[in-house]
mmCIF file of C-alpha atoms in Angstrom:
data_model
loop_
_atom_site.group_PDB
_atom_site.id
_atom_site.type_symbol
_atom_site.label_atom_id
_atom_site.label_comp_id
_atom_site.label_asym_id
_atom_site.label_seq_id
_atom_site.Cartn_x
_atom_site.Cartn_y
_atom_site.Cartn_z
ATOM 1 C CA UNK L 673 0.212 -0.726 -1.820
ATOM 2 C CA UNK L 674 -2.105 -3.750 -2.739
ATOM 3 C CA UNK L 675 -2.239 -2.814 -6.155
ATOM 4 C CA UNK L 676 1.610 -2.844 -6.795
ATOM 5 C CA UNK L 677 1.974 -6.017 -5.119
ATOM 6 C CA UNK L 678 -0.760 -7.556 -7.475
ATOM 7 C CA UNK L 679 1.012 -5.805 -9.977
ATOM 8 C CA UNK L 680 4.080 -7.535 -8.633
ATOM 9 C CA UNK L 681 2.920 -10.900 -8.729
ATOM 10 C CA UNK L 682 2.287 -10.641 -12.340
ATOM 11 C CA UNK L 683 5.338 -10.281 -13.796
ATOM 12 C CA UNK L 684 6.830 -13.381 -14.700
ATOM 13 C CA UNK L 685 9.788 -14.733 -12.633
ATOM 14 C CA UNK L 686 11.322 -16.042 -16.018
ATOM 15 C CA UNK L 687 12.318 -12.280 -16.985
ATOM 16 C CA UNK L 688 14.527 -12.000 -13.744
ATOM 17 C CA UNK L 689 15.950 -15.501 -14.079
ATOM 18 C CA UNK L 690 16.815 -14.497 -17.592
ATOM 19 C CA UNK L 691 18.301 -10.878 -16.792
ATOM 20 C CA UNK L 692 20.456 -12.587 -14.285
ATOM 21 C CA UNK L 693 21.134 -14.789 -16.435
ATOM 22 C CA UNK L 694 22.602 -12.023 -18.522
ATOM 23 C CA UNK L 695 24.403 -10.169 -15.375
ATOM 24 C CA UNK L 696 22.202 -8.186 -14.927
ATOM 25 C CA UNK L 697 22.645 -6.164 -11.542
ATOM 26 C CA UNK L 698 19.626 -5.976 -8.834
ATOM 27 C CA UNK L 699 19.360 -2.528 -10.074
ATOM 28 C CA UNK L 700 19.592 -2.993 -13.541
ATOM 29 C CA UNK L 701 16.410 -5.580 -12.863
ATOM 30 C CA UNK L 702 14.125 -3.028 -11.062
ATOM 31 C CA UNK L 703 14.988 -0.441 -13.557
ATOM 32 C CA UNK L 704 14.549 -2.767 -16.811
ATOM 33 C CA UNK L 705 11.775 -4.706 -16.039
ATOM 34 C CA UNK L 706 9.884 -4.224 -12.721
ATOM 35 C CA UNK L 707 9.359 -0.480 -12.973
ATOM 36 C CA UNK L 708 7.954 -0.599 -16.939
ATOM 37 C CA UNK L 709 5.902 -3.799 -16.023
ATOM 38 C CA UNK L 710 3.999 -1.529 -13.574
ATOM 39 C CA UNK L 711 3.330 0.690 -15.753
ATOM 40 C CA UNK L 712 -0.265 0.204 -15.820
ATOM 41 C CA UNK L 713 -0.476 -0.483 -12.231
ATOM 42 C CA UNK L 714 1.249 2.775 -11.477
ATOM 43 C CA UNK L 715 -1.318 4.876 -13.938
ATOM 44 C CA UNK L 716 -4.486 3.656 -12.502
ATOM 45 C CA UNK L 717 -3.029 4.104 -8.885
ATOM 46 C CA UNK L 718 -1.874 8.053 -9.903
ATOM 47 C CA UNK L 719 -5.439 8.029 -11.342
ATOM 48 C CA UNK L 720 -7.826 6.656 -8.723
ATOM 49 C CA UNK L 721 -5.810 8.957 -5.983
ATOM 50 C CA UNK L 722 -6.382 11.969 -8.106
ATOM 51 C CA UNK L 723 -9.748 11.347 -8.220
ATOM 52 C CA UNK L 724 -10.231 10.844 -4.490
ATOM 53 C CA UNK L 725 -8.000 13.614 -3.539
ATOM 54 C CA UNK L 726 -10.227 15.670 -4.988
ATOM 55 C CA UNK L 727 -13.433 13.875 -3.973
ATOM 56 C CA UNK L 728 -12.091 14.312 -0.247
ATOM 57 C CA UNK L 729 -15.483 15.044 1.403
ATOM 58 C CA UNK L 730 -16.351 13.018 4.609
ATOM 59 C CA UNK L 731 -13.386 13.823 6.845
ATOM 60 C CA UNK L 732 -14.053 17.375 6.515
ATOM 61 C CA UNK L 733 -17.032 17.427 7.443
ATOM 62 C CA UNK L 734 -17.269 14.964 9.916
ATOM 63 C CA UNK L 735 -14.080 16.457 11.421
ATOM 64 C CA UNK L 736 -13.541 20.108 11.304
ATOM 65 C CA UNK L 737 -16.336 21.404 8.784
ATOM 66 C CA UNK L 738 -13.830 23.698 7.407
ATOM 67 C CA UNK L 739 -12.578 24.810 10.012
ATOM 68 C CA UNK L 740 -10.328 26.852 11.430
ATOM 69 C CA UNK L 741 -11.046 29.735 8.957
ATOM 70 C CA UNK L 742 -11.515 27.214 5.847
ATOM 71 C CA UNK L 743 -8.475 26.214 6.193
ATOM 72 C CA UNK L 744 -9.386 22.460 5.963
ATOM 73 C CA UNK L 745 -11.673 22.719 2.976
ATOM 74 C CA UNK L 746 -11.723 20.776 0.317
ATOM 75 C CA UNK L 747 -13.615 21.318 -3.071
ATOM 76 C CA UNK L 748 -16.582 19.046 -2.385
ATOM 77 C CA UNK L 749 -17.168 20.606 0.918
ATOM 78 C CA UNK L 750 -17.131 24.182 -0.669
ATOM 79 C CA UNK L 751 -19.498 22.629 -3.373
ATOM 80 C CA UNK L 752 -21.581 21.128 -0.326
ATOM 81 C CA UNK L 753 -21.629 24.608 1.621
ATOM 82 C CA UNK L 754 -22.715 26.739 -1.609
ATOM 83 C CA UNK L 755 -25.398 24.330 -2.515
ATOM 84 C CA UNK L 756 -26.877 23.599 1.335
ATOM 85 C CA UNK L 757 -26.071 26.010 3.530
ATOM 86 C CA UNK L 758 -25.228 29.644 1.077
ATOM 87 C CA UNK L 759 -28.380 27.736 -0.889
ATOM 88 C CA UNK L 760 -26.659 29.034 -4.013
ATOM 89 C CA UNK L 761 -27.253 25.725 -6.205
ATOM 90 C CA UNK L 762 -26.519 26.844 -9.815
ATOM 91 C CA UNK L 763 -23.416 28.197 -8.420
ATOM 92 C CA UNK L 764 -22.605 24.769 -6.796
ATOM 93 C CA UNK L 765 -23.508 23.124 -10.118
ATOM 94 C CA UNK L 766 -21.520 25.270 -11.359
ATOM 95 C CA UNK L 767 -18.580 24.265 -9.228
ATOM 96 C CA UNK L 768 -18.816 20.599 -9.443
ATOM 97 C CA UNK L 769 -18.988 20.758 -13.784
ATOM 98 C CA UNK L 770 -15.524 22.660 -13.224
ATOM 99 C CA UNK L 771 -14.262 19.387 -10.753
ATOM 100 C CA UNK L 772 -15.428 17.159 -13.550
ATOM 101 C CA UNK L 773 -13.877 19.102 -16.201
ATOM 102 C CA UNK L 774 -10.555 19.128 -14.331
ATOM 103 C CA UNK L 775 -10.418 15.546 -13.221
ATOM 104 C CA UNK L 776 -11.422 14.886 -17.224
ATOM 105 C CA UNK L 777 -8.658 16.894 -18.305
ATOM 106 C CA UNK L 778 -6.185 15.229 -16.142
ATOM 107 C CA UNK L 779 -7.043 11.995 -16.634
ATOM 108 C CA UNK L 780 -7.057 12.145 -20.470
ATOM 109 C CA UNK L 781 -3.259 13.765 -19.873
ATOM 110 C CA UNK L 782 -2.849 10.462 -17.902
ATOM 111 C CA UNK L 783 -3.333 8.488 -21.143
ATOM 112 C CA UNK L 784 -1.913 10.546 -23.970
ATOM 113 C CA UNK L 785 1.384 10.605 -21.696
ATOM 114 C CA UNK L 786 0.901 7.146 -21.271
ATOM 115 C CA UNK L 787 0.339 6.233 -24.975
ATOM 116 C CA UNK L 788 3.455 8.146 -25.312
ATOM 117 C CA UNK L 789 5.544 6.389 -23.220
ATOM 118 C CA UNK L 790 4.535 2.808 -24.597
ATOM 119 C CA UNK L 791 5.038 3.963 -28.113
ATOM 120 C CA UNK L 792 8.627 4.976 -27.334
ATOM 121 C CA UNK L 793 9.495 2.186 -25.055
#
């Protein structure tokens, strides 16, 4: 929420005055300028929250430790059980080159449709 209203607070006043101005309806604003001028703002929030949606560790394990039956588990705190407690570490390493693969994989997805969408717009 603090990053959109930074992201906010940077777009320049001028563009509304001169969109109404133009007749431009409240709608027609939000939809023509504030939503592509947080563009940016709006990646790097979708991409931080992947990331920590996925890095979710502490409040399972603090928490519930996976339980009841793993249903609270998270991918760190399966990576965390294989490595310390199943003592399985290659299999944990394993694991966590997988998360970083994915997270890679969706970020970089993040850009190209990104890219896209400023070449077009």
């Amino acid at each position: 929420m603090i990053m959109y209203l930074a992201g906010l607070q940077n777009i320049p006043k001028e563009l509304y005055e001169a969109a109404e101005v133009d007749g431009a309806t409240p709608w027609q604003k939000t939809r023509r300028i504030t939503v592509p001028l947080l563009s940016n703002t709006t990646f790097f929030a979708t991409v931080m929250l992947l990331i920590e949606v996925f890095n979710l560790f502490e409040a399972v394990y603090v928490m519930t430790e996976g339980r009841p039956g793993g249903s609270t588990n998270t991918v760190l705190y399966y990576i965390y059980t294989e490595a310390f407690q199943s003592y399985r570490m290659g299999y944990a390493s394993a694991i966590a080159w997988v998360l970083f693969v994915i997270l890679f994989v969706a970020t970089l997805v993040q850009f190209m449709v990104r890219r896209r969408n400023e070449q077009v717009g």
